[in-house]
Tab-separated table of C-alpha atoms and ligand atoms in Angstrom:
chain	number	residue	atom	x	y	z
L	1	UNK	CA	0.000	0.000	0.000
L	2	UNK	CA	1.473	3.373	-1.014
L	3	UNK	CA	-0.062	6.644	0.168
L	4	UNK	CA	0.504	10.328	-0.652
L	5	UNK	CA	2.063	10.868	2.754
L	6	UNK	CA	4.990	9.502	4.712
L	7	UNK	CA	4.403	6.967	7.458
L	8	UNK	CA	4.079	7.543	11.185
L	9	UNK	CA	6.378	5.806	13.634
L	10	UNK	CA	4.265	5.348	16.747
L	11	UNK	CA	6.716	4.596	19.539
L	12	UNK	CA	5.105	3.217	22.675
L	13	UNK	CA	6.799	2.752	26.033
L	14	UNK	CA	5.552	2.106	29.538
L	15	UNK	CA	6.205	-0.306	32.359
L	16	UNK	CA	5.503	-4.011	31.937
L	17	UNK	CA	1.899	-4.523	32.869
L	18	UNK	CA	0.751	-1.138	31.547
L	19	UNK	CA	-1.096	-2.832	28.696
L	20	UNK	CA	1.007	-1.211	25.960
L	21	UNK	CA	1.711	-4.437	24.065
L	22	UNK	CA	-2.005	-5.209	23.867
L	23	UNK	CA	-2.666	-1.717	22.487
L	24	UNK	CA	0.084	-2.038	19.867
L	25	UNK	CA	-1.042	-5.498	18.814
L	26	UNK	CA	-4.653	-4.446	18.456
L	27	UNK	CA	-3.695	-1.476	16.299
L	28	UNK	CA	-1.754	-3.816	14.024
L	29	UNK	CA	-4.478	-6.498	14.039
L	30	UNK	CA	-7.001	-3.885	12.916
L	31	UNK	CA	-4.724	-2.991	9.993
L	32	UNK	CA	-3.958	0.529	11.245
L	33	UNK	CA	-0.185	-0.003	11.380
L	34	UNK	CA	2.497	-2.612	10.976
L	35	UNK	CA	3.877	-4.017	14.219
L	36	UNK	CA	7.651	-3.793	14.409
L	37	UNK	CA	8.690	-7.262	15.603
L	38	UNK	CA	11.740	-6.899	17.844
L	39	UNK	CA	14.664	-9.233	18.313
L	40	UNK	CA	15.327	-10.526	21.812
L	41	UNK	CA	17.659	-12.898	23.621
L	42	UNK	CA	15.053	-13.716	26.272
L	43	UNK	CA	13.470	-17.166	26.131
L	44	UNK	CA	10.004	-17.317	24.618
L	45	UNK	CA	7.010	-17.503	26.945
L	46	UNK	CA	4.264	-20.092	26.499
L	47	UNK	CA	2.239	-19.277	23.431
L	48	UNK	CA	4.740	-16.834	21.920
L	49	UNK	CA	5.642	-17.414	18.288
L	50	UNK	CA	9.068	-16.800	16.781
L	51	UNK	CA	8.810	-14.158	14.068
L	52	UNK	CA	5.463	-12.896	15.374
L	53	UNK	CA	5.908	-11.925	19.027
L	54	UNK	CA	9.673	-11.586	18.695
L	55	UNK	CA	12.570	-12.842	16.640
L	56	UNK	CA	14.113	-15.038	19.351
L	57	UNK	CA	17.917	-15.020	18.954
L	58	UNK	CA	20.856	-16.344	20.916
L	59	UNK	CA	23.243	-13.723	22.301
L	60	UNK	CA	25.952	-14.349	19.673
L	61	UNK	CA	23.547	-13.874	16.788
L	62	UNK	CA	22.146	-10.728	18.399
L	63	UNK	CA	25.631	-9.302	18.949
L	64	UNK	CA	26.590	-10.066	15.345
L	65	UNK	CA	23.621	-7.998	14.187
L	66	UNK	CA	24.793	-5.160	16.443
L	67	UNK	CA	28.237	-5.328	14.805
L	68	UNK	CA	26.639	-5.354	11.343
L	69	UNK	CA	24.727	-2.160	12.178
L	70	UNK	CA	21.368	-3.860	11.611
L	71	UNK	CA	19.601	-2.278	14.592
L	72	UNK	CA	17.790	1.041	14.691
L	73	UNK	CA	18.120	0.781	18.469
L	74	UNK	CA	18.835	-1.897	21.058
L	75	UNK	CA	19.098	-2.099	24.828
L	76	UNK	CA	19.490	-4.477	27.717
L	77	UNK	CA	16.177	-4.793	29.571
L	78	UNK	CA	15.576	-7.071	32.587
L	79	UNK	CA	18.929	-8.776	31.834
L	80	UNK	CA	18.163	-9.601	28.191
L	81	UNK	CA	18.932	-7.827	24.926
L	82	UNK	CA	16.104	-6.342	22.872
L	83	UNK	CA	16.419	-4.492	19.580
L	84	UNK	CA	14.563	-3.141	16.560
L	85	UNK	CA	15.864	-4.083	13.130
L	86	UNK	CA	16.037	-1.196	10.647
L	87	UNK	CA	14.292	-3.473	8.133
L	88	UNK	CA	11.195	-3.585	10.370
L	89	UNK	CA	10.740	0.178	10.146
L	90	UNK	CA	12.477	2.339	7.527
L	91	UNK	CA	11.123	1.067	4.192
L	92	UNK	CA	7.550	1.140	5.532
L	93	UNK	CA	7.797	4.798	6.521
L	94	UNK	CA	9.005	5.820	3.070
L	95	UNK	CA	6.079	3.924	1.523
L	96	UNK	CA	3.653	5.814	3.743
L	97	UNK	CA	2.855	2.821	5.925
L	98	UNK	CA	2.480	3.479	9.659
L	99	UNK	CA	4.564	1.418	12.071
L	100	UNK	CA	3.950	0.818	15.766
L	101	UNK	CA	6.829	-0.146	18.047
L	102	UNK	CA	6.758	-1.260	21.682
L	103	UNK	CA	10.175	-0.487	23.172
L	104	UNK	CA	11.705	0.508	26.489
L	105	UNK	CA	12.806	3.989	27.582
L	106	UNK	CA	16.491	3.454	26.646
L	107	UNK	CA	15.533	2.404	23.120
L	108	UNK	CA	13.206	5.411	22.894
L	109	UNK	CA	16.122	7.739	23.711
L	110	UNK	CA	18.152	6.175	20.891
L	111	UNK	CA	15.314	6.563	18.371
L	112	UNK	CA	14.871	10.231	19.374
L	113	UNK	CA	18.618	10.779	18.897
L	114	UNK	CA	18.983	8.746	15.708
L	115	UNK	CA	19.741	11.819	13.531
L	116	UNK	CA	17.744	10.241	10.735
L	117	UNK	CA	15.467	12.838	9.129
L	118	UNK	CA	12.852	10.289	8.101
L	119	UNK	CA	12.658	9.016	11.693
L	120	UNK	CA	12.468	12.548	13.116
L	121	UNK	CA	9.598	13.420	10.808
L	122	UNK	CA	7.749	10.160	11.476
L	123	UNK	CA	8.146	9.884	15.236
L	124	UNK	CA	5.194	10.120	17.616
L	125	UNK	CA	6.053	8.931	21.113
L	126	UNK	CA	3.596	7.965	23.808
L	127	UNK	CA	4.076	6.690	27.343
L	128	UNK	CA	1.406	4.345	28.672
L	129	UNK	CA	1.054	4.710	32.405
L	130	UNK	CA	-0.845	2.513	34.840
L	131	UNK	CA	-3.435	4.457	36.820
L	132	UNK	CA	-1.992	3.582	40.220
L	133	UNK	CA	0.898	1.609	41.677
L	134	UNK	CA	-1.588	-0.955	43.043
L	135	UNK	CA	-2.928	-1.468	39.546
L	136	UNK	CA	0.597	-2.032	38.264
L	137	UNK	CA	1.308	-4.683	40.932
L	138	UNK	CA	-1.977	-6.402	40.109
L	139	UNK	CA	-1.165	-6.517	36.399
L	140	UNK	CA	2.414	-7.679	36.903
L	141	UNK	CA	1.398	-10.528	39.211
L	142	UNK	CA	-1.685	-11.392	37.152
L	143	UNK	CA	0.292	-12.545	34.132
L	144	UNK	CA	0.902	-15.873	35.907
L	145	UNK	CA	3.819	-16.959	33.733
L	146	UNK	CA	6.670	-15.230	35.579
L	147	UNK	CA	8.447	-16.205	38.816
L	148	UNK	CA	8.419	-14.025	41.963
L	149	UNK	CA	12.007	-12.879	41.268
L	150	UNK	CA	11.084	-11.810	37.757
L	151	UNK	CA	8.009	-9.971	39.034
L	152	UNK	CA	10.075	-8.099	41.633
L	153	UNK	CA	12.691	-7.120	39.037
L	154	UNK	CA	9.970	-5.911	36.663
L	155	UNK	CA	8.335	-3.899	39.466
L	156	UNK	CA	11.637	-2.189	40.275
L	157	UNK	CA	12.250	-1.480	36.598
L	158	UNK	CA	8.700	-0.268	36.128
L	159	UNK	CA	9.095	2.388	38.818
L	160	UNK	CA	12.394	3.415	37.181
L	161	UNK	CA	10.783	3.609	33.720
L	162	UNK	CA	8.010	5.873	34.974
L	163	UNK	CA	10.598	8.547	35.817
L	164	UNK	CA	11.238	8.904	32.038
L	165	UNK	CA	7.621	9.731	31.247
L	166	UNK	CA	8.274	13.468	30.846
L	167	UNK	CA	10.420	12.878	27.722
L	168	UNK	CA	7.396	11.697	25.745
L	169	UNK	CA	5.071	13.954	23.760
L	170	UNK	CA	1.958	12.036	24.806
L	171	UNK	CA	0.941	10.269	27.994
L	172	UNK	CA	-1.899	7.786	28.115
L	173	UNK	CA	-3.191	7.102	31.619
L	174	UNK	CA	-4.517	3.582	31.498
L	175	UNK	CA	-8.201	3.067	32.255
L	176	UNK	CA	-10.421	0.391	30.734
L	177	UNK	CA	-9.137	-1.536	27.726
L	178	UNK	CA	-11.701	0.029	25.418
L	179	UNK	CA	-11.074	3.579	26.627
L	180	UNK	CA	-7.331	3.086	26.311
L	181	UNK	CA	-7.640	1.791	22.790
L	182	UNK	CA	-9.984	4.580	21.773
L	183	UNK	CA	-7.474	7.191	22.935
L	184	UNK	CA	-4.550	5.326	21.446
L	185	UNK	CA	-6.157	4.986	18.041
L	186	UNK	CA	-7.259	8.632	18.141
L	187	UNK	CA	-3.606	9.600	18.365
L	188	UNK	CA	-2.643	7.971	15.096
L	189	UNK	CA	-5.819	9.125	13.383
L	190	UNK	CA	-5.042	12.752	14.304
L	191	UNK	CA	-1.363	12.451	13.386
L	192	UNK	CA	-2.355	11.300	9.886
L	193	UNK	CA	-3.938	14.704	9.293
L	194	UNK	CA	-0.723	16.628	9.893
L	195	UNK	CA	-0.011	18.713	6.796
L	196	UNK	CA	3.731	18.162	7.029
L	197	UNK	CA	3.233	14.436	6.419
L	198	UNK	CA	1.829	14.981	2.924
L	199	UNK	CA	4.373	14.663	0.159
L	200	UNK	CA	3.038	17.634	-1.844
L	201	UNK	CA	1.932	19.968	0.945
P	1	5GP	P1	8.835	-8.390	27.459
P	1	5GP	O1	9.991	-9.280	27.754
P	1	5GP	O2	7.881	-8.268	28.615
P	1	5GP	O3	8.136	-8.763	26.175
P	1	5GP	O4	9.424	-6.931	27.215
P	1	5GP	C1	10.230	-6.327	28.168
P	1	5GP	C2	10.519	-4.901	27.799
P	1	5GP	O5	11.332	-4.851	26.622
P	1	5GP	C3	9.283	-4.055	27.490
P	1	5GP	O6	9.407	-2.828	28.191
P	1	5GP	C4	9.358	-3.821	26.014
P	1	5GP	O7	8.800	-2.571	25.663
P	1	5GP	C5	10.843	-3.811	25.796
P	1	5GP	N1	11.180	-4.101	24.408
P	1	5GP	C6	10.583	-4.960	23.554
P	1	5GP	N2	11.154	-4.911	22.350
P	1	5GP	C7	12.134	-3.985	22.430
P	1	5GP	C8	13.083	-3.461	21.488
P	1	5GP	O8	13.140	-3.833	20.322
P	1	5GP	N3	13.929	-2.515	21.951
P	1	5GP	C9	13.917	-2.066	23.231
P	1	5GP	N4	14.773	-1.109	23.547
P	1	5GP	N5	13.039	-2.513	24.133
P	1	5GP	C10	12.156	-3.471	23.732
């Protein structure tokens, strides 16, 4: 699909348990954007599919891709490496296709500082925030697939991530799933109207 405008890069961060992955996936499932599938060295969880949820790589393969300059950004999160391949993003933006990416606050800093004019023009960053700390604990423990140690590490990291919220243009305070998605989708719908995105404006 080619459009008369350049694509939007919707960058979404927020602590684990904020619901951001669900929002990103739904946007992609509804055909509003392409989901940028990240690479990771963490083991897959039950039900996760290689190539869909992540490209699951061993550390050597990941590091080789770093050396080859294949990543738009990468970071160590919760003790594992995560990164976005340039091929998941750049060509889509030029073709006018919107891309949604779910990455941590360190990766977001790198994307903001990428010095790539097509990224700068495309970027829309949003931080998804749980309503309260209690809600965050409930969501982190409710996933059921992670051990107590992992939950505690994620909680600590979550509170650290929240301190980066002020760097983002938009903040979405999580409420009900439907309300969150309505606001989230509204963002991309409004961004599509920006005159500067049209090739012949
Ligand atoms: P999870 O292991 O729960 O799927 O993800 C853990 C964290 O890694 C989340 O905060 C998620 O946003 C982040 N993450 C996922 N993919 C990437 C990526 O490609 N780059 C970076 N920097 N963070 C990522």
